[in-house]
Amino acid sequence: MDQKSIDAAVTILRAGGLVVFPTETVYGLGADASNASAVRKIFAAKGRPVDHPVIVHLASDHDLSRWASEIPPAAEQLAERFWPGPLTLIVKRARSVINEVTGGQDTVGLRVPSHPVAQALLQAFGGGVAAPSANRFGHISPTTVRHVREELGDRVDLILDGGACEVGIESTIVDVSGGTPVLLRPGRVSEEEIEAVLQVPLARPDAGSPRVSGTLAAHYAPRLPLIIASSGMLDAVVRDYASRHIVAVLARRPRPSYSSATVWMVGPRDAAEFAHYLYAGLRQLDQCGCTVIIVEAAPETADWAAVRDRLGRAAVGSTAQPSSAASEAHAG
Ligand code: TXA
Ligand code: MG
C-alpha cells in the first residue's frame, strides 16, 4: 500500500468521512470513532439500526485506557496473546466513548487488527477507527474490494485495497466486561486457544449478554435461500429440491455423476481454508442463476465451530419450503 493512499484515507477520516479498509478477517467500513456524525454515516451507509454497537480498531494496546474504564486481567492476557489479530474484546467503556459507538451500552468492543494496511492506516491516523464489516446490514461480509463495491457502491469516500482477506470470516468476540468471560461470536481464534490462555471455560451468551448484531438470526445471509444438509443426506436433499428448484451446492466432496444439481462448488477440506473461501463462494453461488443454495453441513469438530456458526445464521430465515426430508436435514 502506498503512503499516498494512507495519507488520503487519514485526511478523509479526520474530515469525518468514510474509509473502507482491509483487515485480516473481512473489510471494515471505518470512521473516526470520536466523531459522532462520522459514526452515524456508517449506519446510514450500511442501512444498520443505530442502536447496534461498532468495534473500535486501534493500532496497538498502548492507549486502551482512553477507551476502557477497566482492563481486567483476562483482557490483558488475551490482548497480549492474540493482538494484533482476529480477536475483539468487549470491556467497560471509558466515559469519553460516544454512544454512537457503544449503542448506548456501558461497554465497548476493541480490536487491534494485524493486516498491514489496517496497521498503516491506524498508526497514521493515531485515534480509534469505528468499523463494522463493510456490507449492507444482514448481508455477507466482503472479503475483497469487488465485494465491497457490490455492497456499498459509492456510499463511501475511499476504499483501500488489500487483496483477499486471509481469515475470511469476522473476528472472535469475547466479552470480558463481567465476571466470567463470554464467547459472543466464534472465529479463527478458537474457544480452546482462549481457554488455554484464561485457564477458565468460556461461558455462552445468555439473556443478559450484550447485543451482538452478528448473532441475530438472519445474518451473514446470501440473497438466495440457503439449506444445510448433513453429509449423509446431501444427495437426497439435492434430488428433492431439484424437482422444484435450480440447485447450487457447496460441498466438501466432488459432484457425483448422478447429481441433479445445476452448480456444484467444492470447498476446501480444511476448516481455516474453508472459512477463507466461504463468503466469496456464497457470493458466487448467489449470482450463478440458481434458486437455492444447499450446503453440506460442516463437521461437528471444534475447528469447524466458526464455519458452523456462520452457515447456521445464513440458513436461518430461508424462504424455501423444505419438504420433510429436507427439513430434517436442515436441522442438522
Ligand atoms: O472481524 C471483525 O470483527 C470485522 C472487522 C472489520 O474488524 N468487524 C465486524 O464488525 O465484524 P461488525 O459490526 O460487523 O460486527 C461486530 C459485532 C456486532 O455484532 C456488534 O453488535 C458487536 O460486535 N459489538 C460491538 N461492540 C459491542 C459491545 N460493546 N457489546 C457487545 N457487542 C458488541
Ligand atoms: Mg457485520
Short mmCIF file of C-alpha atoms and ligand atoms in Angstrom, two decimals:
data_model
loop_
_atom_site.label_atom_id
_atom_site.label_comp_id
_atom_site.label_asym_id
_atom_site.label_seq_id
_atom_site.Cartn_x
_atom_site.Cartn_y
_atom_site.Cartn_z
CA MET A 1 0.00 0.00 0.00
CA ASP A 2 1.47 3.35 -0.98
CA GLN A 3 1.79 6.14 1.57
CA LYS A 4 -0.29 8.48 -0.64
CA SER A 5 -3.39 6.29 -0.25
CA ILE A 6 -2.86 6.05 3.51
CA ASP A 7 -2.46 9.83 3.74
CA ALA A 8 -5.63 10.35 1.70
CA ALA A 9 -7.50 7.93 3.97
CA VAL A 10 -6.31 9.75 7.11
CA THR A 11 -7.39 13.10 5.65
CA ILE A 12 -10.86 11.67 4.97
CA LEU A 13 -11.15 10.16 8.46
CA ARG A 14 -10.11 13.48 10.06
CA ALA A 15 -12.74 15.27 7.97
CA GLY A 16 -15.45 12.89 9.20
CA GLY A 17 -15.65 10.75 6.04
CA LEU A 18 -15.89 7.00 5.46
CA VAL A 19 -12.92 4.81 4.50
CA VAL A 20 -13.18 1.10 3.72
CA PHE A 21 -10.02 -0.74 4.74
CA PRO A 22 -8.87 -4.37 4.68
CA THR A 23 -8.34 -6.36 7.85
CA GLU A 24 -7.15 -9.95 8.19
CA THR A 25 -10.78 -11.02 8.81
CA VAL A 26 -13.06 -9.02 6.45
CA TYR A 27 -13.16 -5.46 5.05
CA GLY A 28 -14.20 -2.77 7.55
CA LEU A 29 -16.26 0.38 6.95
CA GLY A 30 -14.33 2.91 9.01
CA ALA A 31 -14.97 6.32 10.54
CA ASP A 32 -13.31 8.39 13.27
CA ALA A 33 -14.57 6.72 16.46
CA SER A 34 -14.51 10.06 18.32
CA ASN A 35 -16.71 11.85 15.78
CA ALA A 36 -20.43 11.22 16.33
CA SER A 37 -21.61 12.47 12.93
CA ALA A 38 -18.93 10.42 11.17
CA VAL A 39 -20.01 7.25 13.01
CA ARG A 40 -23.65 7.97 12.14
CA LYS A 41 -22.64 7.92 8.46
CA ILE A 42 -21.54 4.29 8.92
CA PHE A 43 -25.06 3.31 9.97
CA ALA A 44 -26.59 5.20 7.06
CA ALA A 45 -24.23 3.57 4.52
CA LYS A 46 -24.89 0.09 5.92
CA GLY A 47 -28.61 0.51 6.49
CA ARG A 48 -27.96 -0.71 10.02
CA PRO A 49 -30.11 0.06 13.10
CA VAL A 50 -28.44 2.88 15.04
CA ASP A 51 -28.50 1.17 18.43
CA HIS A 52 -26.07 -1.53 17.32
CA PRO A 53 -22.56 -1.04 18.73
CA VAL A 54 -19.48 -0.93 16.47
CA ILE A 55 -15.97 -2.19 17.15
CA VAL A 56 -13.20 0.37 17.70
CA HIS A 57 -10.00 -0.55 15.85
CA LEU A 58 -6.70 0.54 17.38
CA ALA A 59 -3.08 0.43 16.18
CA SER A 60 -1.90 -1.20 19.42
CA ASP A 61 -2.95 -1.84 23.01
CA HIS A 62 -0.96 1.18 24.21
CA ASP A 63 -3.83 3.57 24.79
CA LEU A 64 -6.51 1.14 25.99
CA SER A 65 -7.28 3.38 28.97
CA ARG A 66 -8.53 6.01 26.50
CA TRP A 67 -11.29 3.57 25.52
CA ALA A 68 -11.77 1.26 28.52
CA SER A 69 -12.50 2.28 32.10
CA GLU A 70 -11.36 -1.08 33.37
CA ILE A 71 -8.90 -3.53 31.89
CA PRO A 72 -9.44 -6.84 33.69
CA PRO A 73 -6.60 -9.40 33.78
CA ALA A 74 -8.47 -11.56 31.25
CA ALA A 75 -8.44 -8.68 28.75
CA GLU A 76 -4.75 -8.09 29.33
CA GLN A 77 -3.90 -11.76 28.86
CA LEU A 78 -5.96 -12.14 25.68
CA ALA A 79 -4.65 -8.87 24.19
CA GLU A 80 -1.09 -9.93 24.98
CA ARG A 81 -1.57 -13.32 23.32
CA PHE A 82 -3.80 -12.52 20.29
CA TRP A 83 -3.25 -8.85 19.35
CA PRO A 84 -2.65 -7.81 16.73
CA GLY A 85 -5.08 -10.39 15.35
CA PRO A 86 -8.66 -11.55 14.74
CA LEU A 87 -9.99 -11.11 18.28
CA THR A 88 -12.39 -8.45 19.61
CA LEU A 89 -12.62 -7.79 23.35
CA ILE A 90 -15.71 -6.29 24.98
CA VAL A 91 -14.70 -4.19 28.00
CA LYS A 92 -16.26 -1.50 30.17
CA ARG A 93 -16.23 1.75 28.19
CA ALA A 94 -14.30 4.84 29.19
CA ARG A 95 -16.65 7.77 29.86
CA SER A 96 -15.50 9.63 26.76
CA VAL A 97 -16.55 6.87 24.33
CA ILE A 98 -19.55 8.17 22.39
CA ASN A 99 -22.97 6.47 22.40
CA GLU A 100 -22.90 6.16 18.61
CA VAL A 101 -20.06 3.65 19.09
CA THR A 102 -21.39 1.74 22.09
CA GLY A 103 -25.02 1.65 21.05
CA GLY A 104 -25.74 3.25 24.42
CA GLN A 105 -24.34 0.27 26.35
CA ASP A 106 -21.77 0.56 29.13
CA THR A 107 -19.23 -1.49 27.18
CA VAL A 108 -17.09 -1.04 24.07
CA GLY A 109 -15.64 -3.55 21.61
CA LEU A 110 -11.91 -3.13 20.91
CA ARG A 111 -9.70 -4.81 18.35
CA VAL A 112 -6.10 -4.43 17.13
CA PRO A 113 -6.03 -5.86 13.58
CA SER A 114 -2.87 -7.34 12.13
CA HIS A 115 -3.41 -6.59 8.43
CA PRO A 116 -0.51 -4.37 7.28
CA VAL A 117 -2.83 -1.88 5.55
CA ALA A 118 -5.07 -1.63 8.62
CA GLN A 119 -1.97 -1.18 10.75
CA ALA A 120 -0.57 1.53 8.45
CA LEU A 121 -3.91 3.37 8.49
CA LEU A 122 -4.41 3.14 12.26
CA GLN A 123 -0.84 4.20 13.02
CA ALA A 124 -1.05 7.18 10.67
CA PHE A 125 -4.49 8.18 11.98
CA GLY A 126 -3.48 7.86 15.62
CA GLY A 127 -7.02 7.56 17.03
CA GLY A 128 -9.61 4.81 17.09
CA VAL A 129 -11.44 3.81 13.92
CA ALA A 130 -15.01 2.59 14.40
CA ALA A 131 -15.71 -0.09 11.81
CA PRO A 132 -18.30 -2.76 11.24
CA SER A 133 -17.92 -5.13 8.30
CA ALA A 134 -18.27 -3.21 5.01
CA ASN A 135 -21.55 -4.80 3.89
CA ARG A 136 -25.19 -3.73 3.88
CA PHE A 137 -26.88 -4.80 7.12
CA GLY A 138 -27.58 -8.54 7.28
CA HIS A 139 -25.57 -9.40 4.17
CA ILE A 140 -22.39 -11.44 3.84
CA SER A 141 -19.23 -9.59 4.89
CA PRO A 142 -16.95 -8.59 1.99
CA THR A 143 -13.52 -10.20 1.71
CA THR A 144 -12.39 -8.46 -1.50
CA VAL A 145 -12.69 -4.92 -2.87
CA ARG A 146 -15.03 -6.14 -5.59
CA HIS A 147 -17.41 -7.41 -2.91
CA VAL A 148 -17.17 -4.08 -1.06
CA ARG A 149 -18.20 -2.26 -4.25
CA GLU A 150 -21.13 -4.66 -4.76
CA GLU A 151 -22.29 -3.91 -1.21
CA LEU A 152 -21.64 -0.20 -0.78
CA GLY A 153 -21.04 1.23 -4.26
CA ASP A 154 -20.34 4.93 -3.93
CA ARG A 155 -21.67 5.28 -0.38
CA VAL A 156 -18.04 5.60 0.85
CA ASP A 157 -15.32 8.18 0.24
CA LEU A 158 -12.37 5.83 -0.28
CA ILE A 159 -11.65 2.09 -0.49
CA LEU A 160 -8.16 0.82 0.39
CA ASP A 161 -7.35 -2.38 -1.50
CA GLY A 162 -5.55 -5.06 0.49
CA GLY A 163 -6.42 -8.06 -1.66
CA ALA A 164 -8.40 -11.04 -0.37
CA CYS A 165 -8.75 -11.18 3.42
CA GLU A 166 -6.78 -14.05 4.89
CA VAL A 167 -9.17 -15.30 7.60
CA GLY A 168 -12.34 -14.64 5.59
CA ILE A 169 -14.85 -14.55 8.47
CA GLU A 170 -15.30 -11.96 11.23
CA SER A 171 -13.23 -11.81 14.42
CA THR A 172 -13.85 -13.91 17.51
CA ILE A 173 -15.64 -11.76 20.12
CA VAL A 174 -15.09 -12.33 23.85
CA ASP A 175 -16.91 -10.27 26.47
CA VAL A 176 -14.55 -9.74 29.41
CA SER A 177 -16.57 -6.90 30.92
CA GLY A 178 -18.35 -9.04 33.51
CA GLY A 179 -17.34 -11.87 35.81
CA THR A 180 -16.99 -14.90 33.54
CA PRO A 181 -15.62 -14.31 30.04
CA VAL A 182 -18.32 -14.98 27.43
CA LEU A 183 -17.81 -16.12 23.84
CA LEU A 184 -20.16 -13.87 21.85
CA ARG A 185 -19.01 -14.88 18.36
CA PRO A 186 -16.73 -17.77 17.35
CA GLY A 187 -13.93 -17.08 14.85
CA ARG A 188 -10.41 -18.03 13.82
CA VAL A 189 -9.14 -17.58 17.38
CA SER A 190 -10.79 -20.68 18.84
CA GLU A 191 -12.52 -21.30 22.14
CA GLU A 192 -9.78 -23.80 23.03
CA GLU A 193 -6.99 -21.27 22.41
CA ILE A 194 -8.78 -18.68 24.54
CA GLU A 195 -9.46 -21.11 27.37
CA ALA A 196 -5.81 -22.20 27.28
CA VAL A 197 -4.81 -18.60 27.99
CA LEU A 198 -7.51 -17.83 30.58
CA GLN A 199 -7.46 -21.22 32.31
CA VAL A 200 -11.25 -20.98 32.74
CA PRO A 201 -14.05 -22.24 30.50
CA LEU A 202 -15.80 -19.58 28.40
CA ALA A 203 -19.49 -19.02 29.13
CA ARG A 204 -22.22 -18.83 26.48
CA PRO A 205 -24.26 -15.69 25.93
CA ASP A 206 -27.48 -15.53 27.95
CA ALA A 207 -30.40 -13.12 28.04
CA GLY A 208 -28.31 -10.62 29.99
CA SER A 209 -25.46 -10.58 27.45
CA PRO A 210 -24.92 -7.51 25.33
CA ARG A 211 -26.46 -7.34 21.87
CA VAL A 212 -24.30 -8.55 19.04
CA SER A 213 -25.95 -7.87 15.72
CA GLY A 214 -23.78 -10.54 14.14
CA THR A 215 -25.59 -13.01 16.36
CA LEU A 216 -29.05 -12.05 15.16
CA ALA A 217 -30.94 -14.85 13.45
CA ALA A 218 -30.96 -13.99 9.73
CA HIS A 219 -27.45 -12.58 9.40
CA TYR A 220 -24.48 -13.20 7.15
CA ALA A 221 -27.09 -14.29 4.65
CA PRO A 222 -26.88 -14.66 0.88
CA ARG A 223 -29.82 -13.48 -1.24
CA LEU A 224 -30.91 -17.00 -2.13
CA PRO A 225 -32.39 -19.33 0.47
CA LEU A 226 -29.65 -21.46 2.00
CA ILE A 227 -30.32 -25.01 3.15
CA ILE A 228 -27.89 -27.07 5.23
CA ALA A 229 -27.85 -30.81 4.58
CA SER A 230 -25.88 -33.39 6.54
CA SER A 231 -23.21 -35.19 4.52
CA GLY A 232 -25.25 -38.38 4.53
CA MET A 233 -28.44 -36.66 3.36
CA LEU A 234 -26.87 -34.29 0.84
CA ASP A 235 -27.63 -36.28 -2.31
CA ALA A 236 -31.23 -36.96 -1.25
CA VAL A 237 -31.85 -33.32 -0.33
CA VAL A 238 -30.40 -32.14 -3.65
CA ARG A 239 -32.63 -34.58 -5.54
CA ASP A 240 -35.66 -33.41 -3.57
CA TYR A 241 -35.04 -29.71 -4.20
CA ALA A 242 -34.10 -30.20 -7.84
CA SER A 243 -37.69 -31.13 -8.64
CA ARG A 244 -38.78 -27.56 -7.82
CA HIS A 245 -35.56 -25.53 -7.86
CA ILE A 246 -32.39 -24.76 -9.75
CA VAL A 247 -29.90 -26.07 -7.22
CA ALA A 248 -26.42 -24.80 -6.35
CA VAL A 249 -24.37 -26.96 -3.99
CA LEU A 250 -21.39 -26.13 -1.78
CA ALA A 251 -19.82 -29.38 -0.59
CA ARG A 252 -16.50 -30.78 0.55
CA ARG A 253 -16.53 -33.61 -1.97
CA PRO A 254 -16.77 -33.74 -5.76
CA ARG A 255 -20.07 -33.87 -7.57
CA PRO A 256 -21.41 -37.40 -8.08
CA SER A 257 -22.15 -38.12 -11.75
CA TYR A 258 -25.84 -38.75 -10.98
CA SER A 259 -26.40 -35.47 -9.13
CA SER A 260 -29.24 -33.24 -10.32
CA ALA A 261 -27.56 -30.09 -9.01
CA THR A 262 -27.01 -27.41 -11.65
CA VAL A 263 -23.92 -25.92 -9.99
CA TRP A 264 -21.59 -27.83 -7.67
CA MET A 265 -18.80 -26.00 -5.88
CA VAL A 266 -16.18 -27.96 -3.95
CA GLY A 267 -14.91 -26.20 -0.82
CA PRO A 268 -11.62 -26.93 0.97
CA ARG A 269 -11.49 -29.83 3.44
CA ASP A 270 -9.51 -27.78 5.95
CA ALA A 271 -11.64 -25.62 8.28
CA ALA A 272 -9.48 -22.48 8.11
CA GLU A 273 -9.25 -22.70 4.32
CA PHE A 274 -12.99 -23.26 4.06
CA ALA A 275 -13.59 -20.13 6.17
CA HIS A 276 -11.25 -18.17 3.91
CA TYR A 277 -13.36 -19.09 0.84
CA LEU A 278 -16.81 -19.26 2.45
CA TYR A 279 -18.17 -15.75 1.79
CA ALA A 280 -16.60 -15.45 -1.67
CA GLY A 281 -18.07 -18.86 -2.50
CA LEU A 282 -21.55 -17.95 -1.26
CA ARG A 283 -21.45 -14.71 -3.26
CA GLN A 284 -20.55 -16.64 -6.39
CA LEU A 285 -23.36 -19.15 -5.80
CA ASP A 286 -25.77 -16.29 -5.10
CA GLN A 287 -25.14 -14.99 -8.62
CA CYS A 288 -25.00 -18.26 -10.55
CA GLY A 289 -28.60 -18.21 -11.77
CA CYS A 290 -29.80 -20.86 -9.33
CA THR A 291 -32.78 -20.52 -6.97
CA VAL A 292 -31.49 -22.30 -3.85
CA ILE A 293 -28.10 -22.98 -2.26
CA ILE A 294 -27.63 -26.30 -0.49
CA VAL A 295 -24.54 -26.52 1.71
CA GLU A 296 -23.06 -29.72 3.07
CA ALA A 297 -23.06 -29.36 6.88
CA ALA A 298 -19.64 -28.65 8.40
CA PRO A 299 -18.10 -31.37 10.57
CA GLU A 300 -19.02 -31.28 14.27
CA THR A 301 -15.39 -30.88 15.37
CA ALA A 302 -14.06 -27.83 17.27
CA ASP A 303 -12.02 -26.48 14.35
CA TRP A 304 -15.24 -26.01 12.33
CA ALA A 305 -17.12 -24.09 15.07
CA ALA A 306 -16.90 -20.68 13.39
CA VAL A 307 -17.93 -22.01 9.97
CA ARG A 308 -20.86 -23.91 11.56
CA ASP A 309 -21.94 -20.70 13.28
CA ARG A 310 -21.90 -18.61 10.06
CA LEU A 311 -23.64 -21.29 7.98
CA GLY A 312 -26.30 -21.68 10.65
CA ARG A 313 -27.01 -17.95 10.59
CA ALA A 314 -27.01 -17.79 6.80
CA ALA A 315 -29.58 -20.59 6.77
CA VAL A 316 -31.97 -19.06 9.29
CA GLY A 317 -34.67 -17.06 7.55
CA SER A 318 -34.50 -19.09 4.36
CA THR A 319 -37.68 -18.71 2.35
CA ALA A 320 -37.59 -22.09 0.60
CA GLN A 321 -40.21 -24.53 1.74
CA PRO A 322 -38.25 -27.66 2.51
CA SER A 323 -40.04 -30.99 2.25
CA SER A 324 -39.90 -33.28 5.25
CA ALA A 325 -36.64 -34.96 4.28
CA ALA A 326 -35.06 -31.62 3.65
CA SER A 327 -36.32 -30.03 6.85
CA GLU A 328 -34.76 -32.85 8.80
CA ALA A 329 -31.50 -32.18 7.03
CA HIS A 330 -31.99 -28.51 7.62
CA ALA A 331 -31.90 -29.12 11.34
CA GLY A 332 -28.50 -30.79 11.04
O1 TXA B 1 -13.63 -9.06 12.09
C1 TXA B 1 -14.37 -8.17 12.51
O2 TXA B 1 -14.73 -8.10 13.69
C2 TXA B 1 -14.81 -7.10 11.48
C3 TXA B 1 -13.59 -6.28 11.08
C4 TXA B 1 -13.96 -5.14 10.18
O3 TXA B 1 -12.92 -5.84 12.23
N1 TXA B 1 -15.83 -6.27 12.06
C5 TXA B 1 -17.07 -6.72 12.30
O4 TXA B 1 -17.90 -5.72 12.78
O5 TXA B 1 -17.41 -7.85 12.08
P1 TXA B 1 -19.48 -5.92 12.83
O6 TXA B 1 -20.02 -4.63 13.36
O7 TXA B 1 -19.97 -6.35 11.52
O8 TXA B 1 -19.64 -6.99 13.92
C6 TXA B 1 -19.19 -6.69 15.22
C7 TXA B 1 -20.12 -7.23 16.23
C8 TXA B 1 -21.51 -6.68 16.07
O9 TXA B 1 -22.39 -7.78 16.07
C9 TXA B 1 -21.69 -5.79 17.29
O10 TXA B 1 -23.03 -5.85 17.75
C10 TXA B 1 -20.72 -6.41 18.28
O11 TXA B 1 -19.64 -6.83 17.50
N2 TXA B 1 -20.27 -5.43 19.26
C11 TXA B 1 -19.57 -4.32 19.05
N3 TXA B 1 -19.44 -3.64 20.20
C12 TXA B 1 -20.06 -4.35 21.16
C13 TXA B 1 -20.31 -4.17 22.55
N4 TXA B 1 -19.89 -3.12 23.22
N5 TXA B 1 -21.01 -5.12 23.20
C14 TXA B 1 -21.46 -6.21 22.54
N6 TXA B 1 -21.28 -6.42 21.23
C15 TXA B 1 -20.59 -5.51 20.55
MG MG B 2 -21.02 -7.39 10.18
#
